[in-house]
PDB file of C-alpha atoms in Angstrom:
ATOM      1  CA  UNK A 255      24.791  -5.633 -17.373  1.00 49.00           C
ATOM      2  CA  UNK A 256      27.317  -7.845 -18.975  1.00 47.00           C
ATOM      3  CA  UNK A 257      26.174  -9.798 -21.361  1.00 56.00           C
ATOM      4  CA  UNK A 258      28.778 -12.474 -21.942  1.00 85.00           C
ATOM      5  CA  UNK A 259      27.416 -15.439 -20.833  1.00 96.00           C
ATOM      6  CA  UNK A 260      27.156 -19.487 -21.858  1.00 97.00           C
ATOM      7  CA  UNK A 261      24.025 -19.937 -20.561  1.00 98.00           C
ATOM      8  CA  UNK A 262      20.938 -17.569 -19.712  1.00 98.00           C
ATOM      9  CA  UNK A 263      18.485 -19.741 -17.161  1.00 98.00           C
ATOM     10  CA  UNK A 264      15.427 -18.173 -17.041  1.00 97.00           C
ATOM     11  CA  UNK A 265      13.057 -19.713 -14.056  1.00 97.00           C
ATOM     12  CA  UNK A 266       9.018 -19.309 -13.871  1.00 94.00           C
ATOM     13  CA  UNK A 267       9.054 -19.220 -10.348  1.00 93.00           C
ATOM     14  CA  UNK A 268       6.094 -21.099  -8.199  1.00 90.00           C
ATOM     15  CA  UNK A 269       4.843 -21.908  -4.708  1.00 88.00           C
ATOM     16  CA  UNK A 270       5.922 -25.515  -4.756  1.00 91.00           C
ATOM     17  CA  UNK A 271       7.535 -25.571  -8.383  1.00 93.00           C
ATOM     18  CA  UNK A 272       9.469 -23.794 -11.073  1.00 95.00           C
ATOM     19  CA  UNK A 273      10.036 -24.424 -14.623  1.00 96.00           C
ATOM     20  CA  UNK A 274      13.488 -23.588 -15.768  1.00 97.00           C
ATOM     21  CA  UNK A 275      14.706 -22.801 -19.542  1.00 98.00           C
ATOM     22  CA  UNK A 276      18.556 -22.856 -20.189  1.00 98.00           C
ATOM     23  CA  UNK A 277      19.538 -21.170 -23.609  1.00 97.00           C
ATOM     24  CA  UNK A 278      22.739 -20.679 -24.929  1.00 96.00           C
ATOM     25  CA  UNK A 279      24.093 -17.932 -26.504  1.00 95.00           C
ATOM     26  CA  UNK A 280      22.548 -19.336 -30.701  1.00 94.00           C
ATOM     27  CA  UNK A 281      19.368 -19.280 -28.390  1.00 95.00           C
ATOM     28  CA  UNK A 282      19.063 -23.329 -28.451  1.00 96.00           C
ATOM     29  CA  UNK A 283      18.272 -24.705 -25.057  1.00 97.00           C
ATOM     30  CA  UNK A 284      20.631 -26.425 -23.231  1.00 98.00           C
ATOM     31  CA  UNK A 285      17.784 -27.389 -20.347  1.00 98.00           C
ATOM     32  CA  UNK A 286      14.251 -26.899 -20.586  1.00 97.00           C
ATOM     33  CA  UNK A 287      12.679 -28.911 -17.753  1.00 96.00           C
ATOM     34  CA  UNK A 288      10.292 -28.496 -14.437  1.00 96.00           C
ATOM     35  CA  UNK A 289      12.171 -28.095 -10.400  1.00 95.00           C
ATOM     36  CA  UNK A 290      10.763 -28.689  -7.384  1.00 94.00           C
ATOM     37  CA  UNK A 291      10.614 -25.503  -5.186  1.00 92.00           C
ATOM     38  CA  UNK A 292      14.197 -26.958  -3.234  1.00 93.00           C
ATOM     39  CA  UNK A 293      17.980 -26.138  -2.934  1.00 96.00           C
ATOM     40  CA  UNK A 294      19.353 -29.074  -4.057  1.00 96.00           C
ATOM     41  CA  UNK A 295      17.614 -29.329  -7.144  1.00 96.00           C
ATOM     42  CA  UNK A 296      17.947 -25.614  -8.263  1.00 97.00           C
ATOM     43  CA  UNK A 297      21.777 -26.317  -6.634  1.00 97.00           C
ATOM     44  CA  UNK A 298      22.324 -29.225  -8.982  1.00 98.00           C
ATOM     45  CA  UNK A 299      20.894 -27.501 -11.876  1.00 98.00           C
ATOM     46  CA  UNK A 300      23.015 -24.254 -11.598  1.00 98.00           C
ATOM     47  CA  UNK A 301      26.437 -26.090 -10.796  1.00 98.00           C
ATOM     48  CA  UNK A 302      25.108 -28.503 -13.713  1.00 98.00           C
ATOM     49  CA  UNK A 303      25.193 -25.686 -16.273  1.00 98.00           C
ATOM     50  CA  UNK A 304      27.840 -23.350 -14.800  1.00 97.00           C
ATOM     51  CA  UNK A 305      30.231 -26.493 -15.425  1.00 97.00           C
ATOM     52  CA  UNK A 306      29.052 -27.895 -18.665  1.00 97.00           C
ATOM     53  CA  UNK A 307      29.073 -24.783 -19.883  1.00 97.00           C
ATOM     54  CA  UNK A 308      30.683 -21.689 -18.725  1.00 96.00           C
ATOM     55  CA  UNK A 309      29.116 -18.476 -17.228  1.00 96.00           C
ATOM     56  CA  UNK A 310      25.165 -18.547 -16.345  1.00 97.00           C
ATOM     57  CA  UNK A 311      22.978 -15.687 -15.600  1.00 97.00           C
ATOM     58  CA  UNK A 312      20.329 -16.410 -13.809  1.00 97.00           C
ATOM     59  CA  UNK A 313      16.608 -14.855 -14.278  1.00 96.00           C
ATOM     60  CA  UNK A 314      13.874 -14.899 -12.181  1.00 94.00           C
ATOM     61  CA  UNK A 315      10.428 -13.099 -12.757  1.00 89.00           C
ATOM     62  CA  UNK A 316       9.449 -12.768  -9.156  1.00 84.00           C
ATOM     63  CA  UNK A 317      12.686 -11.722  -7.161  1.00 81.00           C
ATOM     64  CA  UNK A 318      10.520 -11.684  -4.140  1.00 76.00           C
ATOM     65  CA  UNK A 319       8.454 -14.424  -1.442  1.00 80.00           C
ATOM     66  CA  UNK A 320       8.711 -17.935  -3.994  1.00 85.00           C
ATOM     67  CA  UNK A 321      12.051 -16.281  -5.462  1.00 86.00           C
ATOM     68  CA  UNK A 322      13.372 -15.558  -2.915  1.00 86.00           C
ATOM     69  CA  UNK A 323      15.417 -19.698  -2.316  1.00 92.00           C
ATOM     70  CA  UNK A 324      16.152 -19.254  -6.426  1.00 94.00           C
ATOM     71  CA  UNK A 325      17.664 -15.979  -6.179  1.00 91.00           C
ATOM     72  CA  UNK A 326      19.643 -17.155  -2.735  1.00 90.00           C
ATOM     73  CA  UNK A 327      20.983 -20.050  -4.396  1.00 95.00           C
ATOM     74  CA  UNK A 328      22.322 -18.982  -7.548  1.00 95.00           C
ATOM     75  CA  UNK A 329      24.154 -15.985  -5.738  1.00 92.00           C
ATOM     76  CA  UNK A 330      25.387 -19.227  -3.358  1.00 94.00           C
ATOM     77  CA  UNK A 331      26.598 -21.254  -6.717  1.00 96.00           C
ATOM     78  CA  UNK A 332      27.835 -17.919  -8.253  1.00 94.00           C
ATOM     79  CA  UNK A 333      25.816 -16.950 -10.615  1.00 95.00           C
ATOM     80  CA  UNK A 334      24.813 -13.914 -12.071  1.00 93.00           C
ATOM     81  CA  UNK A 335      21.178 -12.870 -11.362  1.00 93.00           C
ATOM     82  CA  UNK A 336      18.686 -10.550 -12.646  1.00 93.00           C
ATOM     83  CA  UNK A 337      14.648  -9.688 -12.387  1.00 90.00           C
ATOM     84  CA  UNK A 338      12.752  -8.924 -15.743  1.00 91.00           C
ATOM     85  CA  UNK A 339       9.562  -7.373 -14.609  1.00 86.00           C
ATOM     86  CA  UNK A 340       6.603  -8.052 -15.643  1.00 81.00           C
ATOM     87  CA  UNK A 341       5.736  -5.260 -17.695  1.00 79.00           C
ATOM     88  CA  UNK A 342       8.275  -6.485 -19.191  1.00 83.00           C
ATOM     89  CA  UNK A 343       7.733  -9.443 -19.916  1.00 85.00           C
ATOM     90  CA  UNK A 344       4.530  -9.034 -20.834  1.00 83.00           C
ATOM     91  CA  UNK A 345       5.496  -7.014 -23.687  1.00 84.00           C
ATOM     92  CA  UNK A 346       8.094  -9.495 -24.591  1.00 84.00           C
ATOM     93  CA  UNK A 347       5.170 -12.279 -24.933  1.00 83.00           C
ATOM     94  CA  UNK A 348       3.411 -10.310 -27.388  1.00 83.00           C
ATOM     95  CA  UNK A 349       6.432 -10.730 -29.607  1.00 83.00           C
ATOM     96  CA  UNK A 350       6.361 -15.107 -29.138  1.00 83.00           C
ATOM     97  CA  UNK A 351       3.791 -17.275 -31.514  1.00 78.00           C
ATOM     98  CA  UNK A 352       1.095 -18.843 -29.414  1.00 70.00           C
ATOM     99  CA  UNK A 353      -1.231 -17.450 -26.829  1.00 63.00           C
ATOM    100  CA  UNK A 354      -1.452 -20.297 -24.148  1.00 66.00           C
ATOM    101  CA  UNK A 355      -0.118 -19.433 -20.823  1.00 73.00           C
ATOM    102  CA  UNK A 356       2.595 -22.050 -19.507  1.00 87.00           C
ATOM    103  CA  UNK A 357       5.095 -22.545 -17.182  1.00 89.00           C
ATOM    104  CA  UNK A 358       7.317 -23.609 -19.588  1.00 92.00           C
ATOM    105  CA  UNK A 359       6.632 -21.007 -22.376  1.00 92.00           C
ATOM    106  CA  UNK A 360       7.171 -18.476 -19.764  1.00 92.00           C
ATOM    107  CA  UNK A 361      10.813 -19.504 -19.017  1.00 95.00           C
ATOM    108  CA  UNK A 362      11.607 -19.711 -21.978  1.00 95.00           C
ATOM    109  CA  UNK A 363      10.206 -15.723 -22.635  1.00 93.00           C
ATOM    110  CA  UNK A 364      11.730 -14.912 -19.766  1.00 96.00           C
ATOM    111  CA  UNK A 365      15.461 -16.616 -20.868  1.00 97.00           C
ATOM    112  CA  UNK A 366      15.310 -15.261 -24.470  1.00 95.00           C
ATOM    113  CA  UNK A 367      13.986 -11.927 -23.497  1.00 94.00           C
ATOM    114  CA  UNK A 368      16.967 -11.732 -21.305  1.00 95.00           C
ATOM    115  CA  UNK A 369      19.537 -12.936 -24.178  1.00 95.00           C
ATOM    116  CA  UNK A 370      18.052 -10.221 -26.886  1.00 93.00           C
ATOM    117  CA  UNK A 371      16.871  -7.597 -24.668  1.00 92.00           C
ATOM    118  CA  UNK A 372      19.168  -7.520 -21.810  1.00 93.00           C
ATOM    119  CA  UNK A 373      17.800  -3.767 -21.380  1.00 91.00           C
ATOM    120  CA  UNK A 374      14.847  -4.940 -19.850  1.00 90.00           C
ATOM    121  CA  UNK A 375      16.408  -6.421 -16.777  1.00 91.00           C
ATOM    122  CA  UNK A 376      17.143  -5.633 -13.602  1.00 86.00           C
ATOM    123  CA  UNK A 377      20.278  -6.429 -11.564  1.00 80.00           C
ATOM    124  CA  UNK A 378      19.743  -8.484  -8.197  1.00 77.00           C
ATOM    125  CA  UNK A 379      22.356  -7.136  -5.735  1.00 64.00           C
ATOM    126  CA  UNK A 380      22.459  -8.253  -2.392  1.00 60.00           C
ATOM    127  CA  UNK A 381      23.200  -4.699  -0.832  1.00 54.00           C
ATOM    128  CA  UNK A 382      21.218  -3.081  -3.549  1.00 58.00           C
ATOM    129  CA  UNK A 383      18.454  -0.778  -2.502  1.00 60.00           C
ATOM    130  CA  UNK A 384      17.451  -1.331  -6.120  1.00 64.00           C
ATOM    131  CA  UNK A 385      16.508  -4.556  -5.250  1.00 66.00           C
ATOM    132  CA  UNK A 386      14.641  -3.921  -1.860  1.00 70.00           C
ATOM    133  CA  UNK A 387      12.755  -1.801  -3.601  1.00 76.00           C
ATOM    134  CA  UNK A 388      12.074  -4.133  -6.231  1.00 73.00           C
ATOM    135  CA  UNK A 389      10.823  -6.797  -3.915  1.00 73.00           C
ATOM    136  CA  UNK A 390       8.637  -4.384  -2.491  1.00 80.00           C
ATOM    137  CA  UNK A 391       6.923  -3.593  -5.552  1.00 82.00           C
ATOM    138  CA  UNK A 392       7.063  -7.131  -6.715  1.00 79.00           C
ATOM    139  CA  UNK A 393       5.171  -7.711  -3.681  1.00 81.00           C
ATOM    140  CA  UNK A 394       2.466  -4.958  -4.294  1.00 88.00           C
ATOM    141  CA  UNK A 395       2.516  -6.391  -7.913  1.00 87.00           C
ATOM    142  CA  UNK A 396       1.781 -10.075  -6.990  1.00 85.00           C
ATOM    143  CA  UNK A 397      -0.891  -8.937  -4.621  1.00 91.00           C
ATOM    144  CA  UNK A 398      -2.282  -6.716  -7.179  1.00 93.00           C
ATOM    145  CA  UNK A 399      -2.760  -9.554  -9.619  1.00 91.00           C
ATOM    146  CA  UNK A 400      -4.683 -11.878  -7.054  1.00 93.00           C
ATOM    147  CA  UNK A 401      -7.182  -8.959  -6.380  1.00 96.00           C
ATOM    148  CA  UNK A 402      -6.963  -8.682 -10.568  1.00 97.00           C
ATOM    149  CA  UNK A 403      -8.224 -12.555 -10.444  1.00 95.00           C
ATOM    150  CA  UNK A 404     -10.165 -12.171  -7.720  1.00 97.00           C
ATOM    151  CA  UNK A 405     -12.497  -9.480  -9.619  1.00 97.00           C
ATOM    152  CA  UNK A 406     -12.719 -10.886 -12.123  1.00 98.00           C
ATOM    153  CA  UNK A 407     -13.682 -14.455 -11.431  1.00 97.00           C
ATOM    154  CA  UNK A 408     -16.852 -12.564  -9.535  1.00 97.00           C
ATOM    155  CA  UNK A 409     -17.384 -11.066 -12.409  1.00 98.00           C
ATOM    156  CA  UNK A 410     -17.927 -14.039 -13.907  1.00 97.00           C
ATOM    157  CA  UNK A 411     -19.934 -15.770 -11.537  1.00 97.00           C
ATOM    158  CA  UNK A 412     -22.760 -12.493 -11.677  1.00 96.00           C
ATOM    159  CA  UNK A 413     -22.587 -13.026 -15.370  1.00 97.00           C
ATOM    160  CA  UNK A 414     -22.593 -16.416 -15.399  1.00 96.00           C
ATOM    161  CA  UNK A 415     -25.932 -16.023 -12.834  1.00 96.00           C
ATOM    162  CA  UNK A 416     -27.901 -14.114 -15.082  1.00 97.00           C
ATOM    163  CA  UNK A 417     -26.498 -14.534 -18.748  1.00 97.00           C
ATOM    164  CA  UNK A 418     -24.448 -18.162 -19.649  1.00 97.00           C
ATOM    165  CA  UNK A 419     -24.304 -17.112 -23.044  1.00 97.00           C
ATOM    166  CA  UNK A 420     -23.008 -13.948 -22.599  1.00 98.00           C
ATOM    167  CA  UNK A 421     -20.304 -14.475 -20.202  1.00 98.00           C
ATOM    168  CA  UNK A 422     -19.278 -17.683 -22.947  1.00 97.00           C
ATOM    169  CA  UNK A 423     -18.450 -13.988 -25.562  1.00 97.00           C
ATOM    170  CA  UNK A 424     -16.185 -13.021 -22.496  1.00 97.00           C
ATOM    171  CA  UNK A 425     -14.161 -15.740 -23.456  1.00 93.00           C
ATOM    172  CA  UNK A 426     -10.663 -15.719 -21.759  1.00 89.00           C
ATOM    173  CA  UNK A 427      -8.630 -12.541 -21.811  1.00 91.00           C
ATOM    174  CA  UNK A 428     -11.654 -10.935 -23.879  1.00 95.00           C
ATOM    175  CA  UNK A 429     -13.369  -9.724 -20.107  1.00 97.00           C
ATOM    176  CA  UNK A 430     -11.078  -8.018 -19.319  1.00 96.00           C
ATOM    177  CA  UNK A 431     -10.281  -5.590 -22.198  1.00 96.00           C
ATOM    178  CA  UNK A 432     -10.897  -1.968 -21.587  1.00 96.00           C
ATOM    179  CA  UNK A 433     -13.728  -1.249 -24.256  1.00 98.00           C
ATOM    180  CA  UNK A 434     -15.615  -4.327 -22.562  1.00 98.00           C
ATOM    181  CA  UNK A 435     -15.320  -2.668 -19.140  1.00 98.00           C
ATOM    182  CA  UNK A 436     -16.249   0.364 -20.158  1.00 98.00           C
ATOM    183  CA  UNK A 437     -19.330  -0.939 -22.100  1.00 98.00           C
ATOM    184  CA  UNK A 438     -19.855  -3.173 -18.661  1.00 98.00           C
ATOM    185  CA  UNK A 439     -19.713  -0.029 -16.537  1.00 98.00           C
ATOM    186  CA  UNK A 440     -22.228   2.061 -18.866  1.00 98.00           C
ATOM    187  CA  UNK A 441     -24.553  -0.597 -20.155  1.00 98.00           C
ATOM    188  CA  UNK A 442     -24.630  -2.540 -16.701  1.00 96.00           C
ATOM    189  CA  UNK A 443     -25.964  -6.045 -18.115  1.00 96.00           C
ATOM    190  CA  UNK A 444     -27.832  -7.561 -20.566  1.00 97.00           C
ATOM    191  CA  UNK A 445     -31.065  -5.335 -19.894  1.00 96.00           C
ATOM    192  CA  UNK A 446     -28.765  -2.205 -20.294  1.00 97.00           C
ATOM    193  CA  UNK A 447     -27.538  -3.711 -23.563  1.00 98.00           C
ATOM    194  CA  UNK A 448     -30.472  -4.622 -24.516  1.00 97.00           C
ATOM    195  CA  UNK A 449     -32.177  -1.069 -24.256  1.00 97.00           C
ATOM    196  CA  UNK A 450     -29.336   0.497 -26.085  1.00 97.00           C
ATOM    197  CA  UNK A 451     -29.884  -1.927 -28.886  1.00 98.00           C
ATOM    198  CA  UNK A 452     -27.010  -2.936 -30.977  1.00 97.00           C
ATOM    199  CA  UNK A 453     -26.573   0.338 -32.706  1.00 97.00           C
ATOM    200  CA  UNK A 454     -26.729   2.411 -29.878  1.00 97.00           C
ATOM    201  CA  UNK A 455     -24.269   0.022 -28.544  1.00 98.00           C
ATOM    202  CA  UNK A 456     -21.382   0.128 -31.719  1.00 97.00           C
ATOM    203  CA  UNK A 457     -21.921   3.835 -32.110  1.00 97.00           C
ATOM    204  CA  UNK A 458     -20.793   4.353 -28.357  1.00 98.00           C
ATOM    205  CA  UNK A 459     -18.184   1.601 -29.133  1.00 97.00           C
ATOM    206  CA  UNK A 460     -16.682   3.147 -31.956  1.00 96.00           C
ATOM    207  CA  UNK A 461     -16.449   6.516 -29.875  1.00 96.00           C
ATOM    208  CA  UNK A 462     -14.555   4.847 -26.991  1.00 95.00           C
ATOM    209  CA  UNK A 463     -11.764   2.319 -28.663  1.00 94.00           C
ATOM    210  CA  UNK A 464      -9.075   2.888 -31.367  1.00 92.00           C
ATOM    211  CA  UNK A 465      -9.861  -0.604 -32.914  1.00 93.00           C
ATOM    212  CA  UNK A 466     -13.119  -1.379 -34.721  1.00 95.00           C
ATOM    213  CA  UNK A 467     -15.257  -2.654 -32.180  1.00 96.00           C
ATOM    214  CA  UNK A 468     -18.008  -4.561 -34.838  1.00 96.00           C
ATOM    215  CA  UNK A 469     -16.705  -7.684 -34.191  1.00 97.00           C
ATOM    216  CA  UNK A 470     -17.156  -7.526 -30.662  1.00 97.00           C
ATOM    217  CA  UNK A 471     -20.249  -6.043 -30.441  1.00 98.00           C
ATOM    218  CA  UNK A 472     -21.675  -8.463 -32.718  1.00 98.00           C
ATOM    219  CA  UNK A 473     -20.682 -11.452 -30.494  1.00 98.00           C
ATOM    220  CA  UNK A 474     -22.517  -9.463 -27.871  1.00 98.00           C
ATOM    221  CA  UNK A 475     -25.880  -9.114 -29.328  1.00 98.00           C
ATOM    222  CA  UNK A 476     -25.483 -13.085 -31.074  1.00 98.00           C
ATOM    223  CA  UNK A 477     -25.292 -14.092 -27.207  1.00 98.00           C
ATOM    224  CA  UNK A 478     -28.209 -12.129 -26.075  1.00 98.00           C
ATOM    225  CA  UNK A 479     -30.653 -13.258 -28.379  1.00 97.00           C
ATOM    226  CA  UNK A 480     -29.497 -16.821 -26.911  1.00 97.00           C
ATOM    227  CA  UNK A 481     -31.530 -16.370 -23.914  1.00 96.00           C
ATOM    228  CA  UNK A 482     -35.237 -14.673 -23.759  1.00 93.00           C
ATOM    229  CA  UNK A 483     -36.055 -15.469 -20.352  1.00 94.00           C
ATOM    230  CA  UNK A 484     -34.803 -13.122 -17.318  1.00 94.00           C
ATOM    231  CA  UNK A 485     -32.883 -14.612 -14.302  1.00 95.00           C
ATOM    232  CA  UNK A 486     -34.433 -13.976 -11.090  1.00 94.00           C
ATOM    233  CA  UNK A 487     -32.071 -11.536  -9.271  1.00 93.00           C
ATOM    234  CA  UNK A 488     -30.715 -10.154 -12.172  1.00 95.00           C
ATOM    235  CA  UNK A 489     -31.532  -6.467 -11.678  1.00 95.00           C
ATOM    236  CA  UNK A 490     -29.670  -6.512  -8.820  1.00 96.00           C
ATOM    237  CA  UNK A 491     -27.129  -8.731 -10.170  1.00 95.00           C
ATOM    238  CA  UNK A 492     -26.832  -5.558 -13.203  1.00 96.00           C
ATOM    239  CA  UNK A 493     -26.907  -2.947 -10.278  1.00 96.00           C
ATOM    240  CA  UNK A 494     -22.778  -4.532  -8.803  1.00 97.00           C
ATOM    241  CA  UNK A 495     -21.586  -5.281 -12.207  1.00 98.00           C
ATOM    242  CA  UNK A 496     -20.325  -2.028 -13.128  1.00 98.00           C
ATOM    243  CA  UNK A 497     -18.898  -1.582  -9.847  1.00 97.00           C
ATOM    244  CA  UNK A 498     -16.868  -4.964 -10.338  1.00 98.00           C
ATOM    245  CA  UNK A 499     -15.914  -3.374 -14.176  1.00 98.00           C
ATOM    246  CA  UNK A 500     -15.029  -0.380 -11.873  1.00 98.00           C
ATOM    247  CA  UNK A 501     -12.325  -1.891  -9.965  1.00 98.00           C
ATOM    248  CA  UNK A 502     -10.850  -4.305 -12.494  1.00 98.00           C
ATOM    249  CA  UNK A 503      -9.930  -1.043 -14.571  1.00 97.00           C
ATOM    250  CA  UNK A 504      -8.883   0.468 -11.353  1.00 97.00           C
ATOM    251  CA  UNK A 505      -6.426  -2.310 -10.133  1.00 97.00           C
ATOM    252  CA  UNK A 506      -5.502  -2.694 -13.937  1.00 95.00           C
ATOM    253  CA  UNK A 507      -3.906   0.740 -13.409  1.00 95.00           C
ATOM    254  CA  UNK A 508      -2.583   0.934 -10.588  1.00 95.00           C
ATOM    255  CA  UNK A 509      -0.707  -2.540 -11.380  1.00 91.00           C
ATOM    256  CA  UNK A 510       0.297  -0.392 -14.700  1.00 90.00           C
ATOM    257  CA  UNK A 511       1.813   2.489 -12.292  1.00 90.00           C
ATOM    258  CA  UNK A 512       3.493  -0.232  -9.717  1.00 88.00           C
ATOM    259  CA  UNK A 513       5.025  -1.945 -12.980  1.00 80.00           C
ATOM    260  CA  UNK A 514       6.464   1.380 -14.270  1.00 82.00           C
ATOM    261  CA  UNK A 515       7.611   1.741 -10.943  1.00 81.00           C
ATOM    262  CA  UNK A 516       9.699  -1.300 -11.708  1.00 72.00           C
ATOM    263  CA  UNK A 517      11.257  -0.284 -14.930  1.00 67.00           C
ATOM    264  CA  UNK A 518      12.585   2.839 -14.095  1.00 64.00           C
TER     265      UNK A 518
END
């Protein structure tokens, strides 16, 4: 993909919005502002940039459904466009300072990942079956990540039932790492964790993750000893929460496989 360009406008696409992050080619941004999900805004925006400043590639992370009016636009204004997948760009955000999730810090991920690492995209061509395939497994991908949310938030809620202070050491992104799974799949609840006792618990710990797991387990066994008392309906509540572990780990992987998919 060429890579001579004034301006690389990456766009966090949305349902009703989109936040869109203009860099030039020192990486300083030349627009860094929210759009409503319409043509003559993104129009504007495009023609805006194309004639303040020269050539504009265009980025979108979902070339699919809500990127669909982007994507048809900027080939309208001509622009160039391309799709950075979200493998991708997840492994791009690992690189950027900060760990909240934004619209804004997205584009701008999305636009500097594209001005560095222009390897990682992916052309949008209007004939290309590249790109029909592509919005197929953008589709599977987007679906896949509702499902992700989906299990996970019950999760939640069934550990929320039966143990507030343990689902509180879940904290954000923390539920959903493998070792906590797995520990979630063999240990069941806090009556499983409990039996095990701590040392039981790090021993298997240590045996299933590359990373020291003390920390973790720690936070564990601080937020069982926060509650004595057992919840009503929480042996049955321990019976389904391995089998929501189960299929978090299970749609984690196949969203892996789809996103591979995408980058080859």
């Amino acid at each position: 993909m060429n890579t001579q360009y004034a301006v690389w406008f990456g766009l966090d696409v949305g349902k009703t919005s989109h936040h869109g992050c203009g860099l030039d080619p020192a990486g300083e941004r030349v627009f860094d502002h929210e759009l409503p999900q319409d043509e003559a805004s993104l129009r504007d925006v495009i023609t805006s940039l194309q004639d303040e400043h020269g050539r504009v590639l265009v980025i979108v992370d979902q070339p699919n459904t809500i990127g669909e009016l982007p994507v048809a636009v900027a080939r309208d204004c001509g622009a160039d466009i391309a799709y950075l997948p979200g493998l991708a760009m997840r492994k791009a955000a690992d690189l950027y300072p900060g760990q909240a999730k934004t619209d804004a810090r997205d584009a701008f991920i999305i636009a500097d990942t594209a001005r560095t690492m222009p390897h990682t995209l992916r052309s949008v061509d209007r004939e290309s079956d590249v790109l029909a395939n592509l919005k197929v497994l953008a589709g599977t991908d987007e679906g896949l990540a509702h499902d992700i949310t989906r299990a996970i938030n019950r999760l939640r809620s069934l550990l929320l039932q039966i143990h507030p202070a343990l689902e509180r050491a879940f904290k954000r992104t923390v539920l959903t790492r493998s070792i906590v799974l797995d520990l979630l799949i063999r240990y069941r609840g806090p009556a499983g964790l409990r039996a095990a006792g701590k040392s039981g618990v790090k021993r298997w710990a240590r045996n299933h993750t590359r990373k020291d797991p003390s920390a973790l387990i720690d936070a564990i066994f601080d937020a069982l000893a926060e509650q004595t008392l057992t919840v009503p309906g929480s042996q049955a509540s321990e019976s389904v929460v391995p089998r929501h572990a189960a299929r978090i780990k299970a749609l984690k992987a196949e969203r892996a496989e789809i996103e591979a998919e995408a980058e080859e």
